[in-house]
Amino acid sequence: MRPLIGITSSDWIGERGKPYHRGYAANAYAIADAGGLPVYIPTNLPEALLRDLYERLDGLLLPGGPDVDPAYYGADRHAKTIEIDLPRDELELTITRWAYADDLPIFGICRGHQVLNVALGGTLIQDIPSEVQTLLPHETLPEEPREIIKHDVTLEADSRIAAIMGRTSVGVNSLHHQASERIAPGLVIAGISPDGIIEAAEAPDKRFVLSVQWHPEDLFEQSDAMRRLFAAFVAEAQAYAEARTQTIA
C-alpha cells in the first residue's frame, strides 16, 4: 500500500463569504509520482479530530504559502508582513510539533521550511528586500513561470540533502520574501544561497526531517535531482508505515 502523505491546506474566504480549503495541486502530483498517496488536511478542525487524522498519516508535507504570524516567534509585525493565514498557522505549527516528537517524516517547502523552523523555536527574516543587503533575486514576478531558475544553492557536502540530490550545488526557483533567520534547536543548516540566506535545513537525529526554501514541486518533472527529494521522503514514509504495522502486529 502507498504511504499516506498529509498535505496541509490554506484557509480561504471565497465568493459570497463562503469558506474554502485550497492547496497547490503540484504538491499532490509530486507525491503521487513518488509513490505516495496524498491527502489534504483541512484547517479549523477540533484538536481531537485533527489528532485522529494525524495518527493515520505516514508523512507530513508542509507546502508553500503566505507569511507566518511573527507573534509565534516573538517579533512585531513588519510592514511587509501582510498576508497571514492564522488558521493555517495554528494547524501547521501544531501538527509539525506532533510529527517532530513522533519522528514522523516531514518535508517542508518554502513557507513549510519556515514553519518547521518556527515550530521548533527558530525565527524568521520578515522581508529580505528591506532587511538583507542583497542583489540576488528571491522573488519571481507574476508574469514569470514558477519553474524559472533564479540562483544557485550550495549544499553542505555531508548533508542528507546533498546525498539525496547527488550534488553540492543546485540551481533553484525562488518565490519568497521571508526566510529563516535563527535556526531552531534540533535543525542544522544544510544549504545556503550566495548571499547567505538559509535555503535548506534538516534534523540529523530524525528519520526524515528536511526542508527547502525553493519549490521542487515545480521542477520534479524536469529534474531528477528534485524528483529524488520527493522519492526519498515517500520512501521514509513507507518505512515508517511498515515499522508501525510491525509494532501493532
mmCIF file of C-alpha atoms in Angstrom:
data_model
loop_
_atom_site.group_PDB
_atom_site.id
_atom_site.type_symbol
_atom_site.label_atom_id
_atom_site.label_comp_id
_atom_site.label_asym_id
_atom_site.label_seq_id
_atom_site.Cartn_x
_atom_site.Cartn_y
_atom_site.Cartn_z
ATOM 1 C CA MET A 1 0.000 0.000 0.000
ATOM 2 C CA ARG A 2 1.148 3.533 -0.732
ATOM 3 C CA PRO A 3 2.092 5.568 2.355
ATOM 4 C CA LEU A 4 -0.464 8.230 3.297
ATOM 5 C CA ILE A 5 1.060 11.711 2.995
ATOM 6 C CA GLY A 6 -0.798 14.585 4.627
ATOM 7 C CA ILE A 7 -0.541 17.965 2.872
ATOM 8 C CA THR A 8 -1.718 20.961 4.867
ATOM 9 C CA SER A 9 -4.235 23.278 3.219
ATOM 10 C CA SER A 10 -4.945 27.009 3.297
ATOM 11 C CA ASP A 11 -7.976 28.757 4.740
ATOM 12 C CA TRP A 12 -9.629 30.987 2.138
ATOM 13 C CA ILE A 13 -12.809 33.040 2.021
ATOM 14 C CA GLY A 14 -14.249 32.896 -1.484
ATOM 15 C CA GLU A 15 -17.326 34.202 -3.221
ATOM 16 C CA ARG A 16 -20.281 35.267 -1.051
ATOM 17 C CA GLY A 17 -18.053 34.992 2.020
ATOM 18 C CA LYS A 18 -18.020 31.194 1.943
ATOM 19 C CA PRO A 19 -15.024 29.365 3.457
ATOM 20 C CA TYR A 20 -12.843 27.155 1.262
ATOM 21 C CA HIS A 21 -9.804 24.969 1.708
ATOM 22 C CA ARG A 22 -7.242 25.089 -1.067
ATOM 23 C CA GLY A 23 -3.854 23.670 -1.954
ATOM 24 C CA TYR A 24 -1.365 23.827 -4.790
ATOM 25 C CA ALA A 25 -2.025 20.780 -6.978
ATOM 26 C CA ALA A 26 1.638 20.308 -7.962
ATOM 27 C CA ASN A 27 2.443 19.120 -4.435
ATOM 28 C CA ALA A 28 -0.097 16.293 -4.638
ATOM 29 C CA TYR A 29 1.099 15.350 -8.116
ATOM 30 C CA ALA A 30 4.730 15.208 -6.961
ATOM 31 C CA ILE A 31 3.808 12.977 -4.003
ATOM 32 C CA ALA A 32 1.750 10.677 -6.241
ATOM 33 C CA ASP A 33 4.596 10.499 -8.773
ATOM 34 C CA ALA A 34 6.947 9.430 -5.967
ATOM 35 C CA GLY A 35 4.631 6.608 -4.883
ATOM 36 C CA GLY A 36 2.742 8.295 -2.064
ATOM 37 C CA LEU A 37 -0.984 8.710 -1.503
ATOM 38 C CA PRO A 38 -1.662 12.442 -0.983
ATOM 39 C CA VAL A 39 -4.474 13.688 1.258
ATOM 40 C CA TYR A 40 -5.241 17.296 2.181
ATOM 41 C CA ILE A 41 -5.502 18.269 5.840
ATOM 42 C CA PRO A 42 -8.204 20.915 6.455
ATOM 43 C CA THR A 43 -7.866 23.874 8.794
ATOM 44 C CA ASN A 44 -10.193 24.598 11.740
ATOM 45 C CA LEU A 45 -10.712 21.001 12.840
ATOM 46 C CA PRO A 46 -11.226 20.380 16.572
ATOM 47 C CA GLU A 47 -7.903 19.250 18.024
ATOM 48 C CA ALA A 48 -9.170 15.753 18.825
ATOM 49 C CA LEU A 49 -10.322 15.259 15.225
ATOM 50 C CA LEU A 50 -7.058 16.652 13.856
ATOM 51 C CA ARG A 51 -5.182 14.251 16.106
ATOM 52 C CA ASP A 52 -7.237 11.350 14.797
ATOM 53 C CA LEU A 53 -6.413 12.307 11.208
ATOM 54 C CA TYR A 54 -2.756 12.880 12.068
ATOM 55 C CA GLU A 55 -2.340 9.450 13.620
ATOM 56 C CA ARG A 56 -3.264 7.820 10.305
ATOM 57 C CA LEU A 57 -0.509 9.653 8.397
ATOM 58 C CA ASP A 58 2.806 8.156 7.331
ATOM 59 C CA GLY A 59 4.358 11.506 6.352
ATOM 60 C CA LEU A 60 3.703 15.253 6.514
ATOM 61 C CA LEU A 61 4.265 17.715 3.677
ATOM 62 C CA LEU A 62 4.284 21.408 4.614
ATOM 63 C CA PRO A 63 3.805 23.346 1.346
ATOM 64 C CA GLY A 64 4.392 26.944 0.292
ATOM 65 C CA GLY A 65 2.027 29.750 1.161
ATOM 66 C CA PRO A 66 1.651 33.087 2.983
ATOM 67 C CA ASP A 67 3.667 34.565 5.854
ATOM 68 C CA VAL A 68 3.727 33.080 9.344
ATOM 69 C CA ASP A 69 2.398 35.423 12.032
ATOM 70 C CA PRO A 70 5.563 36.806 13.713
ATOM 71 C CA ALA A 71 3.840 36.633 17.098
ATOM 72 C CA TYR A 72 4.671 32.916 17.040
ATOM 73 C CA TYR A 73 8.381 33.692 17.218
ATOM 74 C CA GLY A 74 8.148 36.734 19.496
ATOM 75 C CA ALA A 75 8.515 39.509 16.915
ATOM 76 C CA ASP A 76 6.482 42.563 15.974
ATOM 77 C CA ARG A 77 4.855 42.517 12.568
ATOM 78 C CA HIS A 78 6.937 44.092 9.778
ATOM 79 C CA ALA A 79 5.154 46.439 7.364
ATOM 80 C CA LYS A 80 5.750 43.904 4.575
ATOM 81 C CA THR A 81 4.273 41.002 6.550
ATOM 82 C CA ILE A 82 0.816 41.370 5.089
ATOM 83 C CA GLU A 83 -0.739 38.067 4.024
ATOM 84 C CA ILE A 84 -1.278 35.864 7.083
ATOM 85 C CA ASP A 85 -3.476 32.767 7.405
ATOM 86 C CA LEU A 86 -3.985 32.262 11.159
ATOM 87 C CA PRO A 87 -5.998 29.009 10.907
ATOM 88 C CA ARG A 88 -3.223 27.539 8.769
ATOM 89 C CA ASP A 89 -0.577 28.784 11.217
ATOM 90 C CA GLU A 90 -2.369 27.002 14.062
ATOM 91 C CA LEU A 91 -2.806 23.808 12.041
ATOM 92 C CA GLU A 92 0.763 23.608 10.799
ATOM 93 C CA LEU A 93 2.554 24.567 13.995
ATOM 94 C CA THR A 94 0.502 22.054 15.972
ATOM 95 C CA ILE A 95 0.856 19.137 13.570
ATOM 96 C CA THR A 96 4.547 19.841 12.898
ATOM 97 C CA ARG A 97 5.339 19.624 16.615
ATOM 98 C CA TRP A 98 3.429 16.346 16.863
ATOM 99 C CA ALA A 99 5.235 14.935 13.842
ATOM 100 C CA TYR A 100 8.672 16.001 15.072
ATOM 101 C CA ALA A 101 8.064 14.467 18.502
ATOM 102 C CA ASP A 102 6.843 11.202 16.954
ATOM 103 C CA ASP A 103 9.624 11.026 14.335
ATOM 104 C CA LEU A 104 7.057 11.121 11.528
ATOM 105 C CA PRO A 105 8.773 12.024 8.231
ATOM 106 C CA ILE A 106 8.421 15.752 7.459
ATOM 107 C CA PHE A 107 9.181 17.588 4.221
ATOM 108 C CA GLY A 108 8.871 21.396 4.230
ATOM 109 C CA ILE A 109 8.712 23.580 1.117
ATOM 110 C CA CYS A 110 9.162 27.398 1.120
ATOM 111 C CA ARG A 111 6.656 28.508 3.795
ATOM 112 C CA GLY A 112 6.900 24.942 5.085
ATOM 113 C CA HIS A 113 10.653 25.425 5.514
ATOM 114 C CA GLN A 114 9.885 28.489 7.618
ATOM 115 C CA VAL A 115 7.040 26.829 9.550
ATOM 116 C CA LEU A 116 9.319 23.959 10.548
ATOM 117 C CA ASN A 117 11.872 26.431 11.887
ATOM 118 C CA VAL A 118 9.283 28.451 13.831
ATOM 119 C CA ALA A 119 7.552 25.346 15.211
ATOM 120 C CA LEU A 120 10.834 24.160 16.718
ATOM 121 C CA GLY A 121 11.835 27.537 18.179
ATOM 122 C CA GLY A 122 13.573 29.422 15.360
ATOM 123 C CA THR A 123 12.934 32.897 13.970
ATOM 124 C CA LEU A 124 12.384 34.457 10.558
ATOM 125 C CA ILE A 125 13.589 37.371 8.462
ATOM 126 C CA GLN A 126 10.266 39.033 7.655
ATOM 127 C CA ASP A 127 11.279 40.822 4.462
ATOM 128 C CA ILE A 128 14.504 40.088 2.593
ATOM 129 C CA PRO A 129 14.437 43.181 0.328
ATOM 130 C CA SER A 130 14.292 45.599 3.284
ATOM 131 C CA GLU A 131 16.283 43.620 5.860
ATOM 132 C CA VAL A 132 19.087 41.983 3.861
ATOM 133 C CA GLN A 133 21.598 43.775 1.682
ATOM 134 C CA THR A 134 21.483 41.640 -1.448
ATOM 135 C CA LEU A 135 21.008 41.908 -5.187
ATOM 136 C CA LEU A 136 20.154 38.227 -5.511
ATOM 137 C CA PRO A 137 16.567 37.683 -6.736
ATOM 138 C CA HIS A 138 14.472 35.656 -4.270
ATOM 139 C CA GLU A 139 11.061 36.523 -5.687
ATOM 140 C CA THR A 140 9.529 35.587 -9.036
ATOM 141 C CA LEU A 141 7.441 38.139 -10.902
ATOM 142 C CA PRO A 142 3.782 37.246 -11.614
ATOM 143 C CA GLU A 143 4.459 37.141 -15.350
ATOM 144 C CA GLU A 144 7.411 34.738 -14.932
ATOM 145 C CA PRO A 145 6.976 30.944 -14.824
ATOM 146 C CA ARG A 146 7.264 29.386 -11.369
ATOM 147 C CA GLU A 147 9.923 26.964 -12.582
ATOM 148 C CA ILE A 148 12.380 29.654 -13.698
ATOM 149 C CA ILE A 149 15.799 29.186 -12.058
ATOM 150 C CA LYS A 150 16.745 32.281 -10.069
ATOM 151 C CA HIS A 151 20.006 31.405 -8.307
ATOM 152 C CA ASP A 152 22.236 28.607 -7.057
ATOM 153 C CA VAL A 153 22.226 26.991 -3.632
ATOM 154 C CA THR A 154 25.333 25.449 -2.072
ATOM 155 C CA LEU A 155 24.560 22.276 -0.103
ATOM 156 C CA GLU A 156 26.687 21.069 2.806
ATOM 157 C CA ALA A 157 28.816 18.223 1.500
ATOM 158 C CA ASP A 158 27.963 15.918 4.424
ATOM 159 C CA SER A 159 24.260 16.760 4.487
ATOM 160 C CA ARG A 160 21.448 14.346 3.821
ATOM 161 C CA ILE A 161 20.000 16.585 1.120
ATOM 162 C CA ALA A 162 23.294 16.597 -0.784
ATOM 163 C CA ALA A 163 23.365 12.808 -0.635
ATOM 164 C CA ILE A 164 19.778 12.596 -1.877
ATOM 165 C CA MET A 165 20.247 15.072 -4.714
ATOM 166 C CA GLY A 166 23.674 13.733 -5.641
ATOM 167 C CA ARG A 167 25.332 17.150 -5.731
ATOM 168 C CA THR A 168 26.555 20.034 -3.569
ATOM 169 C CA SER A 169 25.320 22.840 -5.839
ATOM 170 C CA VAL A 170 21.890 23.169 -7.381
ATOM 171 C CA GLY A 171 20.033 25.841 -9.342
ATOM 172 C CA VAL A 172 16.657 26.650 -7.791
ATOM 173 C CA ASN A 173 13.484 28.580 -8.430
ATOM 174 C CA SER A 174 12.581 31.149 -5.785
ATOM 175 C CA LEU A 175 9.223 32.625 -4.712
ATOM 176 C CA HIS A 176 9.651 34.118 -1.245
ATOM 177 C CA HIS A 177 10.308 37.373 0.577
ATOM 178 C CA GLN A 178 10.822 35.844 4.029
ATOM 179 C CA ALA A 179 13.473 33.388 5.216
ATOM 180 C CA SER A 180 14.759 31.502 8.239
ATOM 181 C CA GLU A 181 16.890 33.687 10.496
ATOM 182 C CA ARG A 182 17.936 31.906 13.718
ATOM 183 C CA ILE A 183 17.847 28.184 13.081
ATOM 184 C CA ALA A 184 15.826 26.150 15.582
ATOM 185 C CA PRO A 185 17.331 23.682 18.064
ATOM 186 C CA GLY A 186 17.451 20.222 16.517
ATOM 187 C CA LEU A 187 17.869 21.577 12.987
ATOM 188 C CA VAL A 188 21.091 22.224 11.103
ATOM 189 C CA ILE A 189 21.676 24.416 8.067
ATOM 190 C CA ALA A 190 22.082 22.199 5.016
ATOM 191 C CA GLY A 191 22.130 24.757 2.200
ATOM 192 C CA ILE A 192 22.640 28.478 1.637
ATOM 193 C CA SER A 193 22.328 30.907 -1.267
ATOM 194 C CA PRO A 194 25.299 33.090 -2.298
ATOM 195 C CA ASP A 195 24.001 35.959 -0.125
ATOM 196 C CA GLY A 196 23.766 33.787 2.983
ATOM 197 C CA ILE A 197 20.021 33.075 3.042
ATOM 198 C CA ILE A 198 19.268 29.671 4.584
ATOM 199 C CA GLU A 199 17.892 27.556 1.739
ATOM 200 C CA ALA A 200 17.789 24.075 3.287
ATOM 201 C CA ALA A 201 17.612 22.611 6.771
ATOM 202 C CA GLU A 202 17.429 19.136 8.244
ATOM 203 C CA ALA A 203 17.328 17.282 11.563
ATOM 204 C CA PRO A 204 20.205 14.785 11.658
ATOM 205 C CA ASP A 205 18.753 12.868 14.609
ATOM 206 C CA LYS A 206 15.370 12.211 12.973
ATOM 207 C CA ARG A 207 14.171 9.616 10.463
ATOM 208 C CA PHE A 208 13.451 12.294 7.835
ATOM 209 C CA VAL A 209 13.023 15.980 8.685
ATOM 210 C CA LEU A 210 14.118 18.104 5.744
ATOM 211 C CA SER A 211 13.051 21.462 4.363
ATOM 212 C CA VAL A 212 13.932 23.640 1.383
ATOM 213 C CA GLN A 213 13.227 27.288 0.631
ATOM 214 C CA TRP A 214 12.639 26.707 -3.088
ATOM 215 C CA HIS A 215 9.778 24.872 -4.862
ATOM 216 C CA PRO A 216 10.821 21.399 -6.062
ATOM 217 C CA GLU A 217 7.181 20.568 -6.877
ATOM 218 C CA ASP A 218 7.521 22.919 -9.863
ATOM 219 C CA LEU A 219 10.735 21.238 -11.013
ATOM 220 C CA PHE A 220 10.343 17.491 -10.391
ATOM 221 C CA GLU A 221 9.068 16.749 -13.905
ATOM 222 C CA GLN A 222 12.228 18.176 -15.478
ATOM 223 C CA SER A 223 14.830 17.466 -12.793
ATOM 224 C CA ASP A 224 15.881 14.053 -11.498
ATOM 225 C CA ALA A 225 17.534 15.729 -8.501
ATOM 226 C CA MET A 226 14.265 17.388 -7.477
ATOM 227 C CA ARG A 227 12.334 14.158 -8.073
ATOM 228 C CA ARG A 228 14.724 12.363 -5.725
ATOM 229 C CA LEU A 229 13.718 14.693 -2.881
ATOM 230 C CA PHE A 230 10.116 13.507 -3.104
ATOM 231 C CA ALA A 231 11.194 9.897 -3.656
ATOM 232 C CA ALA A 232 13.381 9.924 -0.526
ATOM 233 C CA PHE A 233 10.589 11.476 1.551
ATOM 234 C CA VAL A 234 7.979 8.968 0.371
ATOM 235 C CA ALA A 235 10.413 6.069 0.887
ATOM 236 C CA GLU A 236 10.903 7.092 4.511
ATOM 237 C CA ALA A 237 7.135 7.419 4.926
ATOM 238 C CA GLN A 238 6.798 3.883 3.573
ATOM 239 C CA ALA A 239 9.392 2.648 6.064
ATOM 240 C CA TYR A 240 7.540 4.456 8.865
ATOM 241 C CA ALA A 241 4.272 2.794 7.838
ATOM 242 C CA GLU A 242 5.865 -0.665 7.737
ATOM 243 C CA ALA A 243 7.546 -0.189 11.123
ATOM 244 C CA ARG A 244 4.224 0.909 12.639
ATOM 245 C CA THR A 245 2.459 -2.138 11.184
ATOM 246 C CA GLN A 246 5.082 -4.472 12.680
ATOM 247 C CA THR A 247 4.719 -2.783 16.079
ATOM 248 C CA ILE A 248 0.948 -3.233 16.044
ATOM 249 C CA ALA A 249 1.276 -6.843 14.917
#
